mmCIF file of C-alpha atoms in Angstrom:
data_model
loop_
_atom_site.group_PDB
_atom_site.id
_atom_site.type_symbol
_atom_site.label_atom_id
_atom_site.label_comp_id
_atom_site.label_asym_id
_atom_site.label_seq_id
_atom_site.Cartn_x
_atom_site.Cartn_y
_atom_site.Cartn_z
ATOM 1 C CA MET A 1 106.782 101.446 113.270
ATOM 2 C CA ASN A 2 103.227 100.639 114.358
ATOM 3 C CA LEU A 3 101.155 103.570 113.109
ATOM 4 C CA ARG A 4 98.096 102.306 114.984
ATOM 5 C CA ASP A 5 99.802 103.528 118.158
ATOM 6 C CA TYR A 6 99.391 107.082 116.840
ATOM 7 C CA ILE A 7 95.658 106.922 116.113
ATOM 8 C CA ARG A 8 93.259 108.029 118.816
ATOM 9 C CA ASP A 9 89.750 106.537 118.974
ATOM 10 C CA ILE A 10 87.059 109.038 119.986
ATOM 11 C CA PRO A 11 83.762 107.296 120.835
ATOM 12 C CA ASP A 12 80.428 108.921 119.971
ATOM 13 C CA PHE A 13 81.915 111.587 117.707
ATOM 14 C CA PRO A 14 80.551 113.326 115.674
ATOM 15 C CA GLN A 15 77.406 111.499 116.800
ATOM 16 C CA LYS A 16 76.440 108.702 119.143
ATOM 17 C CA GLY A 17 77.478 105.264 117.922
ATOM 18 C CA ILE A 18 80.354 106.516 115.747
ATOM 19 C CA VAL A 19 83.995 105.891 116.687
ATOM 20 C CA PHE A 20 86.034 108.705 115.170
ATOM 21 C CA ARG A 21 89.604 107.750 114.190
ATOM 22 C CA ASP A 22 91.684 110.804 115.020
ATOM 23 C CA LEU A 23 94.886 110.841 112.980
ATOM 24 C CA THR A 24 96.160 114.171 114.307
ATOM 25 C CA PRO A 25 98.505 112.455 116.816
ATOM 26 C CA LEU A 26 100.131 110.632 113.873
ATOM 27 C CA MET A 27 100.499 113.860 111.917
ATOM 28 C CA GLY A 28 101.776 115.649 115.013
ATOM 29 C CA ASP A 29 104.614 113.195 115.608
ATOM 30 C CA ALA A 30 107.533 113.974 113.288
ATOM 31 C CA ASP A 31 108.821 110.394 113.110
ATOM 32 C CA ALA A 32 105.404 108.785 112.604
ATOM 33 C CA PHE A 33 104.385 111.346 109.980
ATOM 34 C CA ALA A 34 107.661 111.012 108.063
ATOM 35 C CA PHE A 35 107.393 107.215 108.228
ATOM 36 C CA ALA A 36 103.825 107.283 106.894
ATOM 37 C CA VAL A 37 104.639 109.639 104.003
ATOM 38 C CA ASP A 38 107.768 107.658 103.113
ATOM 39 C CA GLU A 39 105.838 104.366 103.169
ATOM 40 C CA LEU A 40 103.196 105.779 100.850
ATOM 41 C CA ALA A 41 105.824 107.306 98.547
ATOM 42 C CA LYS A 42 107.507 103.899 98.146
ATOM 43 C CA GLN A 43 104.264 102.544 96.716
ATOM 44 C CA PHE A 44 104.158 105.051 93.855
ATOM 45 C CA ARG A 45 107.759 105.873 92.876
ATOM 46 C CA THR A 46 107.542 103.959 89.593
ATOM 47 C CA ASP A 47 103.970 104.936 88.629
ATOM 48 C CA ARG A 48 104.887 108.106 86.702
ATOM 49 C CA ILE A 49 102.365 110.197 88.666
ATOM 50 C CA ASN A 50 101.897 113.737 87.320
ATOM 51 C CA LYS A 51 99.547 115.146 89.961
ATOM 52 C CA ILE A 52 98.309 114.338 93.422
ATOM 53 C CA VAL A 53 94.789 115.432 94.276
ATOM 54 C CA GLY A 54 94.257 115.946 98.007
ATOM 55 C CA VAL A 55 90.739 115.791 99.411
ATOM 56 C CA GLU A 56 89.697 118.583 101.786
ATOM 57 C CA ALA A 57 90.897 118.942 104.435
ATOM 58 C CA ARG A 58 93.216 116.325 105.923
ATOM 59 C CA GLY A 59 93.964 115.027 102.440
ATOM 60 C CA PHE A 60 95.750 118.336 101.868
ATOM 61 C CA ILE A 61 98.207 117.507 104.630
ATOM 62 C CA ILE A 62 99.013 113.996 103.450
ATOM 63 C CA GLY A 63 98.715 114.845 99.760
ATOM 64 C CA ALA A 64 101.017 117.862 99.827
ATOM 65 C CA ALA A 65 103.685 115.980 101.761
ATOM 66 C CA LEU A 66 103.417 113.047 99.356
ATOM 67 C CA ALA A 67 103.543 115.372 96.322
ATOM 68 C CA TYR A 68 106.768 116.820 97.713
ATOM 69 C CA ALA A 69 108.213 113.340 98.301
ATOM 70 C CA LEU A 70 107.342 112.264 94.746
ATOM 71 C CA HIS A 71 108.255 115.642 93.203
ATOM 72 C CA VAL A 72 104.868 116.064 91.488
ATOM 73 C CA GLY A 73 102.205 118.749 91.440
ATOM 74 C CA PHE A 74 99.474 119.040 94.069
ATOM 75 C CA VAL A 75 95.807 119.877 93.407
ATOM 76 C CA PRO A 76 93.264 120.559 96.175
ATOM 77 C CA ALA A 77 89.702 119.240 95.915
ATOM 78 C CA ARG A 78 87.849 121.915 97.910
ATOM 79 C CA LYS A 79 84.502 122.694 99.423
ATOM 80 C CA PRO A 80 82.417 125.143 97.368
ATOM 81 C CA GLY A 81 83.399 128.773 97.151
ATOM 82 C CA LYS A 82 86.992 128.312 98.323
ATOM 83 C CA LEU A 83 88.757 128.415 94.955
ATOM 84 C CA PRO A 84 89.440 131.784 93.283
ATOM 85 C CA TYR A 85 89.426 130.639 89.642
ATOM 86 C CA LYS A 86 86.897 128.959 87.344
ATOM 87 C CA SER A 87 86.011 125.574 88.804
ATOM 88 C CA VAL A 88 84.242 122.322 88.063
ATOM 89 C CA ARG A 89 82.035 120.844 90.767
ATOM 90 C CA LYS A 90 80.577 117.543 91.827
ATOM 91 C CA GLU A 91 77.607 117.119 94.143
ATOM 92 C CA TYR A 92 77.528 113.841 96.045
ATOM 93 C CA GLU A 93 75.638 112.146 98.824
ATOM 94 C CA LEU A 94 76.947 111.587 102.323
ATOM 95 C CA GLU A 95 75.555 109.270 104.972
ATOM 96 C CA TYR A 96 73.869 112.313 106.501
ATOM 97 C CA GLY A 97 73.175 114.670 103.583
ATOM 98 C CA VAL A 98 74.619 116.141 100.402
ATOM 99 C CA SER A 99 77.942 117.872 99.812
ATOM 100 C CA ILE A 100 79.918 119.432 96.962
ATOM 101 C CA LEU A 101 83.560 119.400 95.925
ATOM 102 C CA GLU A 102 85.274 121.694 93.436
ATOM 103 C CA MET A 103 88.569 121.843 91.552
ATOM 104 C CA HIS A 104 89.991 124.487 89.243
ATOM 105 C CA GLU A 105 89.033 123.696 85.675
ATOM 106 C CA ASP A 106 92.677 123.750 84.565
ATOM 107 C CA ALA A 107 94.090 121.768 87.507
ATOM 108 C CA ILE A 108 94.339 118.478 85.617
ATOM 109 C CA LYS A 109 95.341 118.226 81.969
ATOM 110 C CA PRO A 110 93.906 115.464 79.766
ATOM 111 C CA GLY A 111 96.015 112.324 80.080
ATOM 112 C CA GLU A 112 97.751 113.324 83.304
ATOM 113 C CA ARG A 113 98.324 110.428 85.680
ATOM 114 C CA VAL A 114 96.667 111.183 89.018
ATOM 115 C CA LEU A 115 96.959 109.828 92.543
ATOM 116 C CA ILE A 116 94.024 110.734 94.817
ATOM 117 C CA VAL A 117 94.974 111.064 98.496
ATOM 118 C CA ASP A 118 93.059 111.369 101.747
ATOM 119 C CA ASP A 119 93.874 110.525 105.329
ATOM 120 C CA LEU A 120 91.107 107.973 105.790
ATOM 121 C CA LEU A 121 88.745 105.990 103.574
ATOM 122 C CA ALA A 122 85.344 105.323 105.143
ATOM 123 C CA THR A 123 82.277 104.972 102.900
ATOM 124 C CA GLY A 124 84.095 106.255 99.799
ATOM 125 C CA GLY A 125 81.588 108.939 98.788
ATOM 126 C CA THR A 126 83.917 111.922 98.986
ATOM 127 C CA VAL A 127 86.808 110.161 97.280
ATOM 128 C CA SER A 128 84.516 108.797 94.567
ATOM 129 C CA ALA A 129 83.269 112.341 93.898
ATOM 130 C CA THR A 130 86.883 113.499 93.687
ATOM 131 C CA ALA A 131 87.571 110.760 91.142
ATOM 132 C CA ASP A 132 84.608 111.954 89.078
ATOM 133 C CA LEU A 133 86.080 115.474 89.043
ATOM 134 C CA VAL A 134 89.502 114.181 87.962
ATOM 135 C CA GLN A 135 87.981 112.104 85.176
ATOM 136 C CA SER A 136 85.763 114.995 84.019
ATOM 137 C CA LEU A 137 88.959 116.963 83.391
ATOM 138 C CA GLY A 138 90.519 114.090 81.442
ATOM 139 C CA GLY A 139 92.838 112.797 84.162
ATOM 140 C CA ASP A 140 93.736 109.114 84.412
ATOM 141 C CA ILE A 141 93.450 107.778 87.941
ATOM 142 C CA VAL A 142 96.443 105.581 88.704
ATOM 143 C CA ALA A 143 95.657 104.921 92.366
ATOM 144 C CA TYR A 144 94.158 106.040 95.647
ATOM 145 C CA ALA A 145 96.243 106.398 98.813
ATOM 146 C CA PHE A 146 95.137 106.518 102.448
ATOM 147 C CA LEU A 147 96.747 106.271 105.833
ATOM 148 C CA VAL A 148 93.745 104.286 107.085
ATOM 149 C CA THR A 149 90.886 102.336 105.528
ATOM 150 C CA LEU A 150 87.854 101.463 107.622
ATOM 151 C CA LYS A 151 87.210 98.111 105.945
ATOM 152 C CA ASP A 152 83.761 97.476 107.439
ATOM 153 C CA LEU A 153 82.345 100.576 105.728
ATOM 154 C CA GLY A 154 83.041 99.268 102.214
ATOM 155 C CA GLY A 155 84.545 102.413 100.712
ATOM 156 C CA THR A 156 86.878 100.548 98.373
ATOM 157 C CA SER A 157 83.868 99.200 96.461
ATOM 158 C CA LYS A 158 83.037 102.757 95.304
ATOM 159 C CA LEU A 159 86.501 103.398 93.857
ATOM 160 C CA SER A 160 87.415 102.542 90.305
ATOM 161 C CA GLY A 161 90.142 103.343 87.840
ATOM 162 C CA GLY A 162 93.149 102.569 90.017
ATOM 163 C CA ARG A 163 94.495 100.487 92.827
ATOM 164 C CA VAL A 164 93.849 101.307 96.479
ATOM 165 C CA VAL A 165 96.787 101.600 98.870
ATOM 166 C CA SER A 166 96.294 101.995 102.601
ATOM 167 C CA LEU A 167 98.862 101.770 105.357
ATOM 168 C CA LEU A 168 96.345 100.493 107.936
ATOM 169 C CA ASP A 169 93.095 98.585 107.671
ATOM 170 C CA LEU A 170 90.884 99.033 110.729
#
């Protein structure tokens, strides 16, 4: 299956000069979505993953489906103020400002093997911040998984501690 057929390019969104890669058509097609999750799951079946951390918000969709496929726990990395229990936080820089991610302080146990998941890897700032949160809780990052990597933006260079798996490089 060619997953590229299910990705819509939106020019000048969210600002002029940016081409937004809209993955909602892929997630909205049952066959394409199942294919994508199954293809990612194949990559990690033997890695003894304990937890998948999904990055807000589309990483929740991919991450939860992948956690189900691999029969492992799912942990959300959320925007501030969204989690009801004691949390750890990481402030990080974006291309256009500063943001924060949080996770429950007991979401990852020391030594747990973690797969970090998002729909798309661009500059790597958000995923790198997520990795910092996982490591601050004692988790071992086994890998990172994405449906799409935007190669020209260099996000993979910001990721350490595990291999990077992407179904499509654009």
